[in-house]
PDB file of C-alpha atoms in Angstrom:
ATOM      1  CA  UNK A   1      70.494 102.536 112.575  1.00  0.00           C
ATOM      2  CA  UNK A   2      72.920 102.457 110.022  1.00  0.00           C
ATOM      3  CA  UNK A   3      72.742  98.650 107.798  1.00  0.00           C
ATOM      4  CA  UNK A   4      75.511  96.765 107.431  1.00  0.00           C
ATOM      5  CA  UNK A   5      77.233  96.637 103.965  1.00  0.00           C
ATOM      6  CA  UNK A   6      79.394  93.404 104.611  1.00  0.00           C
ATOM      7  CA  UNK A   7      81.156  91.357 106.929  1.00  0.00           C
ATOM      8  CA  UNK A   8      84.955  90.462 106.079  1.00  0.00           C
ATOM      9  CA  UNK A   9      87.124  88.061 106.777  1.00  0.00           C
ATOM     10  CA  UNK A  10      90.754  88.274 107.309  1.00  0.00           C
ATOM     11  CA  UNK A  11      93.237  86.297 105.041  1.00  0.00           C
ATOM     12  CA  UNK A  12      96.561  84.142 106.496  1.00  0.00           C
ATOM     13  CA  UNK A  13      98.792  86.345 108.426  1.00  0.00           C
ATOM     14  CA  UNK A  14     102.276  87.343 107.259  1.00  0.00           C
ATOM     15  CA  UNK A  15     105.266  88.576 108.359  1.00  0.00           C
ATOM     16  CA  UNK A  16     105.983  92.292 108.332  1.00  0.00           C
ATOM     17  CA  UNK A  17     109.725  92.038 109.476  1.00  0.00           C
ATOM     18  CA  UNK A  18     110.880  89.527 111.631  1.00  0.00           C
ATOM     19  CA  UNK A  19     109.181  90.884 114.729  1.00  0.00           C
ATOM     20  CA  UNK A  20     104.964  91.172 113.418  1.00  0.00           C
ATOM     21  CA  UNK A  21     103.094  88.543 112.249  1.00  0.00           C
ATOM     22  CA  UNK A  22      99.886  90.051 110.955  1.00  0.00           C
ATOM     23  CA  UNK A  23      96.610  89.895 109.674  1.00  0.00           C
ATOM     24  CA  UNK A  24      95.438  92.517 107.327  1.00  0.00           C
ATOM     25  CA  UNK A  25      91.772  93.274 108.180  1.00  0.00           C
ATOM     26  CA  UNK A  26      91.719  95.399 105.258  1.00  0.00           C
ATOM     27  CA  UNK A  27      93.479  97.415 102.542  1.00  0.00           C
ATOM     28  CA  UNK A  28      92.828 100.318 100.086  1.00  0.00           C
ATOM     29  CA  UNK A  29      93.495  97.536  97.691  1.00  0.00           C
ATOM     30  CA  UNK A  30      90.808  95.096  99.235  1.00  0.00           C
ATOM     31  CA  UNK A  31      88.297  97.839 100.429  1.00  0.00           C
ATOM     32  CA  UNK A  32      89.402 101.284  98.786  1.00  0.00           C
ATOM     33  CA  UNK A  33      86.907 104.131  98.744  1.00  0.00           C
ATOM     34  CA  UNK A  34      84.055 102.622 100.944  1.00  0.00           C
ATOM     35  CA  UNK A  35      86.541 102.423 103.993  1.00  0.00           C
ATOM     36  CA  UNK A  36      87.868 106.073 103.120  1.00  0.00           C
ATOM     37  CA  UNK A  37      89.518 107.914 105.166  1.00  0.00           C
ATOM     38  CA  UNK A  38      90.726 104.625 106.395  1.00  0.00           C
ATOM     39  CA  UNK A  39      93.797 102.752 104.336  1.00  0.00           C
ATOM     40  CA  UNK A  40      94.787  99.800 105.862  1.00  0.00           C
ATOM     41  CA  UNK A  41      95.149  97.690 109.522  1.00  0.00           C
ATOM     42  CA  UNK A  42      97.043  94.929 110.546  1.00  0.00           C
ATOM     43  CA  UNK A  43      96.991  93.108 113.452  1.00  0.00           C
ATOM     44  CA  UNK A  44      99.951  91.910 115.062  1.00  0.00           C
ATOM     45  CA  UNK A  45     100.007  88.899 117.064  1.00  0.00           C
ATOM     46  CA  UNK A  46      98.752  88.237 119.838  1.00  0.00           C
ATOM     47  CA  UNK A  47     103.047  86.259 119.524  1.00  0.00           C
ATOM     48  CA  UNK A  48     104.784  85.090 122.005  1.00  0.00           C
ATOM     49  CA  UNK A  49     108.482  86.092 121.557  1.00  0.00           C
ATOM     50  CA  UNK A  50     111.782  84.095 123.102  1.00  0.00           C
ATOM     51  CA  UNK A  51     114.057  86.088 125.001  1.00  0.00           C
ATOM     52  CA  UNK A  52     116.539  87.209 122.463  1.00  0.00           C
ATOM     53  CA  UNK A  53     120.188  89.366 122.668  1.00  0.00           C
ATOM     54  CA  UNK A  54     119.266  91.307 118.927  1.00  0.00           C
ATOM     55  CA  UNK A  55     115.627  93.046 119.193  1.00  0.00           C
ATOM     56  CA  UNK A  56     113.120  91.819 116.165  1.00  0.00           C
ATOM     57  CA  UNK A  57     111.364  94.376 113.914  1.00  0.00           C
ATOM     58  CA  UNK A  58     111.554  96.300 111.014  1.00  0.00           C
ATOM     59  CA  UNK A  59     114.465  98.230 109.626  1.00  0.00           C
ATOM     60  CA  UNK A  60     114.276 101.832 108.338  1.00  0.00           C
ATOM     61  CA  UNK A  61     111.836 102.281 105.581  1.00  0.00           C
ATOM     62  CA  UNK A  62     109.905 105.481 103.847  1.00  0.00           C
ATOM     63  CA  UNK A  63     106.252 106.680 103.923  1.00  0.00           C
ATOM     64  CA  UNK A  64     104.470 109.564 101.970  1.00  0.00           C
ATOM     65  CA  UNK A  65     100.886 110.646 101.867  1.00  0.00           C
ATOM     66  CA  UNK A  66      99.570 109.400 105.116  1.00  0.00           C
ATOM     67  CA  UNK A  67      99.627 108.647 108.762  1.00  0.00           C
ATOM     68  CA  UNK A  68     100.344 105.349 110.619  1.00  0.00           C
ATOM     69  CA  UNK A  69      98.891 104.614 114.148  1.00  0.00           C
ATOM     70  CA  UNK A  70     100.136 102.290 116.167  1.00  0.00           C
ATOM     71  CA  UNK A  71      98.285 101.004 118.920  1.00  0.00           C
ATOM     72  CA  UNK A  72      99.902  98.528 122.106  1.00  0.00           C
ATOM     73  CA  UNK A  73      97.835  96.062 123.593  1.00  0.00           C
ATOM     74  CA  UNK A  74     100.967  93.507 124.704  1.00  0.00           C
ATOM     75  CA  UNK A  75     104.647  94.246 124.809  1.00  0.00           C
ATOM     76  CA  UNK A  76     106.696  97.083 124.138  1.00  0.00           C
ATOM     77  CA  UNK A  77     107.813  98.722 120.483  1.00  0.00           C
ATOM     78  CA  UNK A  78     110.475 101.079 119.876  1.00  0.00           C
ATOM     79  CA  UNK A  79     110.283 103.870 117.168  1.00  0.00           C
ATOM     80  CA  UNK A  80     112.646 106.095 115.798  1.00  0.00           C
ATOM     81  CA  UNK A  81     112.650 108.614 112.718  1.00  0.00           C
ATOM     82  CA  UNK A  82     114.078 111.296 110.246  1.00  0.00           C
ATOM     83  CA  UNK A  83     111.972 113.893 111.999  1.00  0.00           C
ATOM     84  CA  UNK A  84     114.232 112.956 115.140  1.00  0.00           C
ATOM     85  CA  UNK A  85     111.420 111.851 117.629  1.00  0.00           C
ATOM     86  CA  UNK A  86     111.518 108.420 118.590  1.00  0.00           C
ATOM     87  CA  UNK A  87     110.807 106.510 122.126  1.00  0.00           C
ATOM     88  CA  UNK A  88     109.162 103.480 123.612  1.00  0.00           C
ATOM     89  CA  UNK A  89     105.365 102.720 123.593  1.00  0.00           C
ATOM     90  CA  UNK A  90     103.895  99.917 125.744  1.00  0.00           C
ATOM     91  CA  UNK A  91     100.100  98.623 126.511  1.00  0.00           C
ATOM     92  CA  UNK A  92      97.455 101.106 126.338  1.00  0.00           C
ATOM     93  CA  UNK A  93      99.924 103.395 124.819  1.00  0.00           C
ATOM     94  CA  UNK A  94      99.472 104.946 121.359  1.00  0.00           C
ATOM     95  CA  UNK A  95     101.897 106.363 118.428  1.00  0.00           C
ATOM     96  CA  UNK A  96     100.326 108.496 115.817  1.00  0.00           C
ATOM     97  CA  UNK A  97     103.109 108.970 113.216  1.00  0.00           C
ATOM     98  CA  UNK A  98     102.096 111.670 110.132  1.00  0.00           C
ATOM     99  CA  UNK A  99     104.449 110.401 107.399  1.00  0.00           C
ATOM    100  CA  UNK A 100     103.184 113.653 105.161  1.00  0.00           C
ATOM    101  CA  UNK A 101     106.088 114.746 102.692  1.00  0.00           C
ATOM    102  CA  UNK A 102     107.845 112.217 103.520  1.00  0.00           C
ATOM    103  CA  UNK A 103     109.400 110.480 106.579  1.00  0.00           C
ATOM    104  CA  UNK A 104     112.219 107.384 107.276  1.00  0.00           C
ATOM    105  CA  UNK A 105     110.898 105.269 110.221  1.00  0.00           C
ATOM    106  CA  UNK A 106     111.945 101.997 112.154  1.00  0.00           C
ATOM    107  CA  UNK A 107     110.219  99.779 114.460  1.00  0.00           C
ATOM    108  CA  UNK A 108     111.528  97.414 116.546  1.00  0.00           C
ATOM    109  CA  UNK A 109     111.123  95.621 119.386  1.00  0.00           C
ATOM    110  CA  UNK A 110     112.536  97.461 122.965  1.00  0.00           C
ATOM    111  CA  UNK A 111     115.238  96.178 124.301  1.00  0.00           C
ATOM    112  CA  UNK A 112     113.753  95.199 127.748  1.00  0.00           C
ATOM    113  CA  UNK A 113     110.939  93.062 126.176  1.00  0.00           C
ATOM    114  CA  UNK A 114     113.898  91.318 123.456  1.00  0.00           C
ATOM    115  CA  UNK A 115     115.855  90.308 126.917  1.00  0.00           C
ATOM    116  CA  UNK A 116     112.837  89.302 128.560  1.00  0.00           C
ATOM    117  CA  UNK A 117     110.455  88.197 125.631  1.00  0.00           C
ATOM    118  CA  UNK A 118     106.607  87.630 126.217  1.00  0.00           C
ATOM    119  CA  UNK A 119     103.492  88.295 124.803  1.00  0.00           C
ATOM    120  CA  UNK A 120     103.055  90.788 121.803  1.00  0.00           C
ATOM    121  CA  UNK A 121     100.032  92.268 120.226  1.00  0.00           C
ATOM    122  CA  UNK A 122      99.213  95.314 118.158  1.00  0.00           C
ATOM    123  CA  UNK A 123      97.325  97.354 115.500  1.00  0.00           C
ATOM    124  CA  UNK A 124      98.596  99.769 112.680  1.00  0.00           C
ATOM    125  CA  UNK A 125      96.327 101.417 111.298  1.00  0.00           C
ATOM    126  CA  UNK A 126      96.682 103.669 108.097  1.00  0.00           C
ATOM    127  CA  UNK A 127      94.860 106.746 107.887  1.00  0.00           C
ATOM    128  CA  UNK A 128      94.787 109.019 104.152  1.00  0.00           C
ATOM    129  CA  UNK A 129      95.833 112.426 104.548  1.00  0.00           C
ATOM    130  CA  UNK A 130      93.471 115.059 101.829  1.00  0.00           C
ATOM    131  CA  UNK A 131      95.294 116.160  98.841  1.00  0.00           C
ATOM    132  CA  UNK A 132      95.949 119.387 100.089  1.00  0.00           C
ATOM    133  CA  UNK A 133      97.708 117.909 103.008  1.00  0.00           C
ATOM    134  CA  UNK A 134     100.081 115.138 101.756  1.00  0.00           C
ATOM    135  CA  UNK A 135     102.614 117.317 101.832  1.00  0.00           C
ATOM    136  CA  UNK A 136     102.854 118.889 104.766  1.00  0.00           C
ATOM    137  CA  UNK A 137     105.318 118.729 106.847  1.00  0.00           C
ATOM    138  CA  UNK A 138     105.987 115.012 109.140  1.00  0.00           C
ATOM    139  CA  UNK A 139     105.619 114.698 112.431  1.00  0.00           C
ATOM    140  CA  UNK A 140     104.621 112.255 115.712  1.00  0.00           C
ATOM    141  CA  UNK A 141     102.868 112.597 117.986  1.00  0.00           C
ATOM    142  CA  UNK A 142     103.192 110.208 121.036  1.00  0.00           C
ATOM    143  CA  UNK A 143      99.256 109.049 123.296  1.00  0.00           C
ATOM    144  CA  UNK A 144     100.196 107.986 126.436  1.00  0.00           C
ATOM    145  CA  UNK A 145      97.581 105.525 128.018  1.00  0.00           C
ATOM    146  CA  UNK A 146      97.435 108.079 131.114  1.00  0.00           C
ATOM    147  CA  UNK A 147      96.573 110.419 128.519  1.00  0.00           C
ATOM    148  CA  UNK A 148      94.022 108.902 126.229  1.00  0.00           C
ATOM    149  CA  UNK A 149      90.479 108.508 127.738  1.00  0.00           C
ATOM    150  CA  UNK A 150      88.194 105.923 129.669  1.00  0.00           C
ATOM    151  CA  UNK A 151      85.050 105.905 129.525  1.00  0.00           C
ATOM    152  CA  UNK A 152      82.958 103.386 131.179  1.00  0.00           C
ATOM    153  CA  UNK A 153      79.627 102.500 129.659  1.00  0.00           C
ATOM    154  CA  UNK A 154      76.125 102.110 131.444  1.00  0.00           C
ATOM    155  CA  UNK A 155      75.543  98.881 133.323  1.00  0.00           C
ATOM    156  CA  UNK A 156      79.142  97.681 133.370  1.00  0.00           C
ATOM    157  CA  UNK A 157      79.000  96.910 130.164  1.00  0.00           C
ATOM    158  CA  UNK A 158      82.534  97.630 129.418  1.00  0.00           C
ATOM    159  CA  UNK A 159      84.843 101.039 128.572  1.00  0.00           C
ATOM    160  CA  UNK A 160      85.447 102.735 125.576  1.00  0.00           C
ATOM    161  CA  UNK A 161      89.110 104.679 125.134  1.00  0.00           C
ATOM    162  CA  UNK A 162      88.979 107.650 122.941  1.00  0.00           C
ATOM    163  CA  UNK A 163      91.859 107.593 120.851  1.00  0.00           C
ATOM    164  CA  UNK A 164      90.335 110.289 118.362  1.00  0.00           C
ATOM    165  CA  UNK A 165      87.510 112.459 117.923  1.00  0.00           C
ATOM    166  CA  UNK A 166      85.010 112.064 120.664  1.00  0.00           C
ATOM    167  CA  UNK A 167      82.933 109.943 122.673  1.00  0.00           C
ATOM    168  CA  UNK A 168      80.254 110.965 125.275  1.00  0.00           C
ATOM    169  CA  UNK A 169      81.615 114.233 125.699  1.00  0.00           C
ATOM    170  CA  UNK A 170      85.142 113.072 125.929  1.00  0.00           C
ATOM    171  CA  UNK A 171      87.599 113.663 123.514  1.00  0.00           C
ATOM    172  CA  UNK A 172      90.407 112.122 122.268  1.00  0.00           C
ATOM    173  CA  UNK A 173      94.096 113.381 122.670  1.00  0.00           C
ATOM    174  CA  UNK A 174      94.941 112.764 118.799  1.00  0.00           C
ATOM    175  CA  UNK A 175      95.511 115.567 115.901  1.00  0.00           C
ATOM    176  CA  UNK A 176      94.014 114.648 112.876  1.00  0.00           C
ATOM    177  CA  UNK A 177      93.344 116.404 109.478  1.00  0.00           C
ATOM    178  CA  UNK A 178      90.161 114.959 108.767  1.00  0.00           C
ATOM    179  CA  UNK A 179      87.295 114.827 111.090  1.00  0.00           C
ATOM    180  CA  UNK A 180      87.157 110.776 112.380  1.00  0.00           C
ATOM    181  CA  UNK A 181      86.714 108.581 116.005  1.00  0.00           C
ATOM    182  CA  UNK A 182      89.310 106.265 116.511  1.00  0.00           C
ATOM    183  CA  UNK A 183      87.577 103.942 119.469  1.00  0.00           C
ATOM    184  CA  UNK A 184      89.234 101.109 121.578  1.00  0.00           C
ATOM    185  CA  UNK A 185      85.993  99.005 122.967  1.00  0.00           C
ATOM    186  CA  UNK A 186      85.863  96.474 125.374  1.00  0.00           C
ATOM    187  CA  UNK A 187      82.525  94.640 126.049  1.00  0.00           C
ATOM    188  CA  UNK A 188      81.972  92.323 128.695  1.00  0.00           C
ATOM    189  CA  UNK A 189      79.650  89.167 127.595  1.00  0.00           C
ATOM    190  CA  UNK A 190      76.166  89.454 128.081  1.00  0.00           C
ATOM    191  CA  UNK A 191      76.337  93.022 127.532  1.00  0.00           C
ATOM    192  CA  UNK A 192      74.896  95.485 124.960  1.00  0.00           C
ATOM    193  CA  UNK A 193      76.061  98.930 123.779  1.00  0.00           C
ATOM    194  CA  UNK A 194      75.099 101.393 121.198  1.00  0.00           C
ATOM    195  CA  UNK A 195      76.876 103.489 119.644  1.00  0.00           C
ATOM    196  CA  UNK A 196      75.843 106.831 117.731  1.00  0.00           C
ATOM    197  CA  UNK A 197      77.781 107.935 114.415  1.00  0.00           C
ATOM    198  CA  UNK A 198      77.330 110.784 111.733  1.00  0.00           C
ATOM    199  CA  UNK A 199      75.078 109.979 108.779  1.00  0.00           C
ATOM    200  CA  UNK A 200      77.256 110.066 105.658  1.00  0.00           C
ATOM    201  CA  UNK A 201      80.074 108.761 107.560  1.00  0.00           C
ATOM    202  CA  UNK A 202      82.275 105.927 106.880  1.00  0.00           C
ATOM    203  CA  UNK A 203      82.009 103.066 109.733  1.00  0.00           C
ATOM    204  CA  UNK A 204      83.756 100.106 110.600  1.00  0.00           C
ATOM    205  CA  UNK A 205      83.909  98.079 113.368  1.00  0.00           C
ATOM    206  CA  UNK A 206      86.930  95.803 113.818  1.00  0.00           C
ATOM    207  CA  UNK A 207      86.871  92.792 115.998  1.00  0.00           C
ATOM    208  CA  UNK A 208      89.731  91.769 117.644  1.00  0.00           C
ATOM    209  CA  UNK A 209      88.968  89.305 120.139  1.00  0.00           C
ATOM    210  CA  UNK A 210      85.675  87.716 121.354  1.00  0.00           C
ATOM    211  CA  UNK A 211      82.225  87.088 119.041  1.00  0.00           C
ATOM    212  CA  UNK A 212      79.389  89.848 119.140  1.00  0.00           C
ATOM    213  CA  UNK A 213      76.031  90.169 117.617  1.00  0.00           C
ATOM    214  CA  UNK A 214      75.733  93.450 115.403  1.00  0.00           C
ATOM    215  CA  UNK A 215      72.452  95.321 115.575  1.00  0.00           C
ATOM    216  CA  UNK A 216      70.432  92.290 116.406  1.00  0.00           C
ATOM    217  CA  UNK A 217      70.932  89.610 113.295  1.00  0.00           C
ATOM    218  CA  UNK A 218      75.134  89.777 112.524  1.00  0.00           C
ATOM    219  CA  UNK A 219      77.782  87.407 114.045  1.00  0.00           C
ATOM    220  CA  UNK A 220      81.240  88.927 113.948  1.00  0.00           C
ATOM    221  CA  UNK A 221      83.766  86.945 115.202  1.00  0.00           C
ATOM    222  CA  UNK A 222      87.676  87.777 116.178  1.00  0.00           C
ATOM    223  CA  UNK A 223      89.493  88.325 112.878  1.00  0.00           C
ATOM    224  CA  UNK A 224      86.546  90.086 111.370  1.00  0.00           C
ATOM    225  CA  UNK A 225      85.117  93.133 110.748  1.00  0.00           C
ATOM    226  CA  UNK A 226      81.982  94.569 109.750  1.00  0.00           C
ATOM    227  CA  UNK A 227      81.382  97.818 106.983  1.00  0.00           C
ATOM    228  CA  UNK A 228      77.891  99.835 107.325  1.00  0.00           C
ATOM    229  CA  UNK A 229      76.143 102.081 104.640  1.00  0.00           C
ATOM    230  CA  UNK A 230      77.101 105.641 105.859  1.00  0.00           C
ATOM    231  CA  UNK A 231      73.104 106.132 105.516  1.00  0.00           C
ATOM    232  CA  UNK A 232      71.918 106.466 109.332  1.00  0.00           C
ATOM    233  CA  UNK A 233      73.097 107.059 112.871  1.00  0.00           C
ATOM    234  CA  UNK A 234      73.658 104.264 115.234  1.00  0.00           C
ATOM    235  CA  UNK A 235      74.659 100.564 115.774  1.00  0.00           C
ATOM    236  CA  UNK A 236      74.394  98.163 118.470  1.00  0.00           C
ATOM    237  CA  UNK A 237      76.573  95.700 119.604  1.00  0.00           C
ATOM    238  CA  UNK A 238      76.346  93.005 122.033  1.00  0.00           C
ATOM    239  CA  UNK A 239      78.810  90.102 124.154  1.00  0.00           C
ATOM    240  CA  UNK A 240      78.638  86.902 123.250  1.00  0.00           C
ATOM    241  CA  UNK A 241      82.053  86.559 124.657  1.00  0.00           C
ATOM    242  CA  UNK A 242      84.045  89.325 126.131  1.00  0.00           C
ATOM    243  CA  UNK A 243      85.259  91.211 122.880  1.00  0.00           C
ATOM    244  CA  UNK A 244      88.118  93.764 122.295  1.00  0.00           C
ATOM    245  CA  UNK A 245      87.337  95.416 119.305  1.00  0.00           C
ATOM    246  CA  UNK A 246      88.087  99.118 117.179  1.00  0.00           C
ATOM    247  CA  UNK A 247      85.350 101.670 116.425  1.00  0.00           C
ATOM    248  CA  UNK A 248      86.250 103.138 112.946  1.00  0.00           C
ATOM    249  CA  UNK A 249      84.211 106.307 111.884  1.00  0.00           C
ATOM    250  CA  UNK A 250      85.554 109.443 109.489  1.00  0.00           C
ATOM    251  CA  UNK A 251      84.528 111.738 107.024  1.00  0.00           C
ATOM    252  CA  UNK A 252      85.086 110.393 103.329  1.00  0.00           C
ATOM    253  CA  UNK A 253      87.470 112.233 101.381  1.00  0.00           C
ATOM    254  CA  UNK A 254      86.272 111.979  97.959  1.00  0.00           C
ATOM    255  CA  UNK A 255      89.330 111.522  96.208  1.00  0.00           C
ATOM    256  CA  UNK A 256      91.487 109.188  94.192  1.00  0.00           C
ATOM    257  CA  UNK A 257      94.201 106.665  95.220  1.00  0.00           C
ATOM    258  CA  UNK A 258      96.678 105.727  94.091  1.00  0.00           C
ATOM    259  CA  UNK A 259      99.419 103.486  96.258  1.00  0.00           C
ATOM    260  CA  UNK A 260     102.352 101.721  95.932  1.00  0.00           C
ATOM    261  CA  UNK A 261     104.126  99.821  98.961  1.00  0.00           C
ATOM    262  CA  UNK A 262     104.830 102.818 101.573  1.00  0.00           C
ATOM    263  CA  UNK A 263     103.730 105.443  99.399  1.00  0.00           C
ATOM    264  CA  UNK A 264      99.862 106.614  98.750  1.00  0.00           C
ATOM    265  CA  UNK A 265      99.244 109.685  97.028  1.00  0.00           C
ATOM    266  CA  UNK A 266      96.250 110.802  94.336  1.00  0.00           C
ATOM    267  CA  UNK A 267      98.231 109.808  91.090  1.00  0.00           C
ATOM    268  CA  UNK A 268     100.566 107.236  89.287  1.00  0.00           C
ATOM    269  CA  UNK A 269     102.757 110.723  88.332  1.00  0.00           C
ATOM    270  CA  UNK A 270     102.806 111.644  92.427  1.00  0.00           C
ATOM    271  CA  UNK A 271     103.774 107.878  92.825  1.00  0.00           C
ATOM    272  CA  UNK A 272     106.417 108.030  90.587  1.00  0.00           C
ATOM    273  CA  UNK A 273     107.979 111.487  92.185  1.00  0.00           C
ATOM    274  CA  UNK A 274     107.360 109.619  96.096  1.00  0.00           C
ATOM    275  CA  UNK A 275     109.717 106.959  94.493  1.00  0.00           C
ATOM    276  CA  UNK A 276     112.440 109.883  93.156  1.00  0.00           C
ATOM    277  CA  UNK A 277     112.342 111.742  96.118  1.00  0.00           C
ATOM    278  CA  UNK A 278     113.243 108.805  98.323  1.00  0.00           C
ATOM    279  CA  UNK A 279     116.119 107.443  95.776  1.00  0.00           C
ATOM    280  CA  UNK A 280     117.375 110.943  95.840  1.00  0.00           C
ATOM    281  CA  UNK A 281     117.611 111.248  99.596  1.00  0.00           C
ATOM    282  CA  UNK A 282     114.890 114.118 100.419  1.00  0.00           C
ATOM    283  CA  UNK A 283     112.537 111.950 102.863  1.00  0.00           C
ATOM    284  CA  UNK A 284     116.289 112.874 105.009  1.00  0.00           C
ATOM    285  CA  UNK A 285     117.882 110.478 107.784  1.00  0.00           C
ATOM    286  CA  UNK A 286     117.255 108.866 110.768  1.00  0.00           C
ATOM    287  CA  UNK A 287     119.653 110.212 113.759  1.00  0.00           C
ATOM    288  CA  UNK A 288     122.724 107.619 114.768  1.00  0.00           C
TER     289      UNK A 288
END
């Protein structure tokens, strides 16, 4: 089985907006090249929102050099973008936005769930596009929760949804540049499942809700996650409490990074022209 490298912690949550409060699990700054290809994930809530007449979120901002997935467990967000797509995603439901050369997003609450209000919770996670990739050309792609899917494991142990990549034959609706699994576990308590991932792979599993025990000797609780050498093939999980938790595994890319707020690229000098190009109005407009 693969060893575990470390189990972190994540710090006070923070407002993205006025619509998230999240927790960072981890960053490129915090983690960089050991959780390659993966940048960054926050997770939003679980917040319960008042009914409201003006919907909560964040206002139109850039990206370059990456993708941003967005994945519903509560409530109901509302995208739009300079690339023109745009539309509603609600529990189960994923968006997979590649920001590329450059894109203008927003995100905001719908408008049903503002009038109505209720629960919200969500994940973004930030995956790095190659080199040779970061600037090609935007685009979205959205995974229905019809569409994405479920596998149940042996025993009733629980279901996997395969977001990316593959899982017991079944493959995940996602596009992605870089070979990676993008899993959304559920474990019942009491049970145990193992999992089987590439040697020389980056893994990570994310814990969301619930407590489990990680190949036989590691607590992880909610608001944790635990890294593994890539060395090895497997890990095992089991229950203490029912846990809802992400499967992170990808092929490195073996490259530099350098970031600054919505833009990551290889360089300081590709920073700088991210920066340019969005003064200068090239990352285009979002639609009236």
């Amino acid at each position: 089985m693969k060893k575990i490298s470390g189990v972190y912690s994540a710090p006070r949550p923070h407002w993205v907006g006025d619509g998230f409060p999240v927790r960072s699990m981890f960053s490129y700054d915090s983690h960089g090249a050991p959780m390659s290809p993966f940048l960054l994930l926050d997770h939003a809530g679980p917040a319960n929102f008042e009914p409201a007449n003006r919907p909560r979120g964040v206002g139109q901002h850039p990206h370059r050099g990456f993708e941003t997935v967005t994945i519903v467990y509560e409530g109901e967000v509302a995208h739009r973008d300079s690339t023109g797509a745009g539309g509603l995603i609600g529990p189960g439901d994923v968006q997979w936005m590649t920001a590329a050369s450059g894109i203008l997003h927003e995100e905001f609450h719908s408008q049903a769930f503002t009038e109505k209000g209720g629960a919200l919770e969500m994940v973004q996670l930030w995956v790095n596009l190659p080199a040779k990739d970061k600037m090609a050309n935007p685009g979205y792609q959205t995974l229905l929760d019809a569409d994405i899917p479920s596998v149940d494991l042996p025993e009733d142990a629980g279901r996997v949804r395969v977001i990316a990549g593959e899982y017991q034959g079944h493959k995940g609706p996602a596009r992605t540049f870089t070979p990676m699994d993008v899993l959304d576990v559920r474990l019942h308590q009491g049970s145990t499942a193992g999992f089987d991932t590439r040697d020389g792979y980056t893994v990570a599993l994310v814990v969301l809700h619930g407590t489990v025990m990680v190949n036989g000797d590691t607590v992880v609780r909610g608001g944790q996650f635990v890294l593994f050498h890539r060395d090895g093939q497997g890990i095992e999980v089991e229950a203490n409490s029912d846990a809802t938790m992400l499967l992170l595994s990808g092929e490195p890319i073996e490259e530099p990074i350098a970031g600054y707020g919505p833009f990551v690229m290889n360089s300081q000098v590709e920073i700088e022209q991210a920066i340019n190009d969005f003064r200068s109005g090239h990352f285009g407009e979002i639609p009236a």
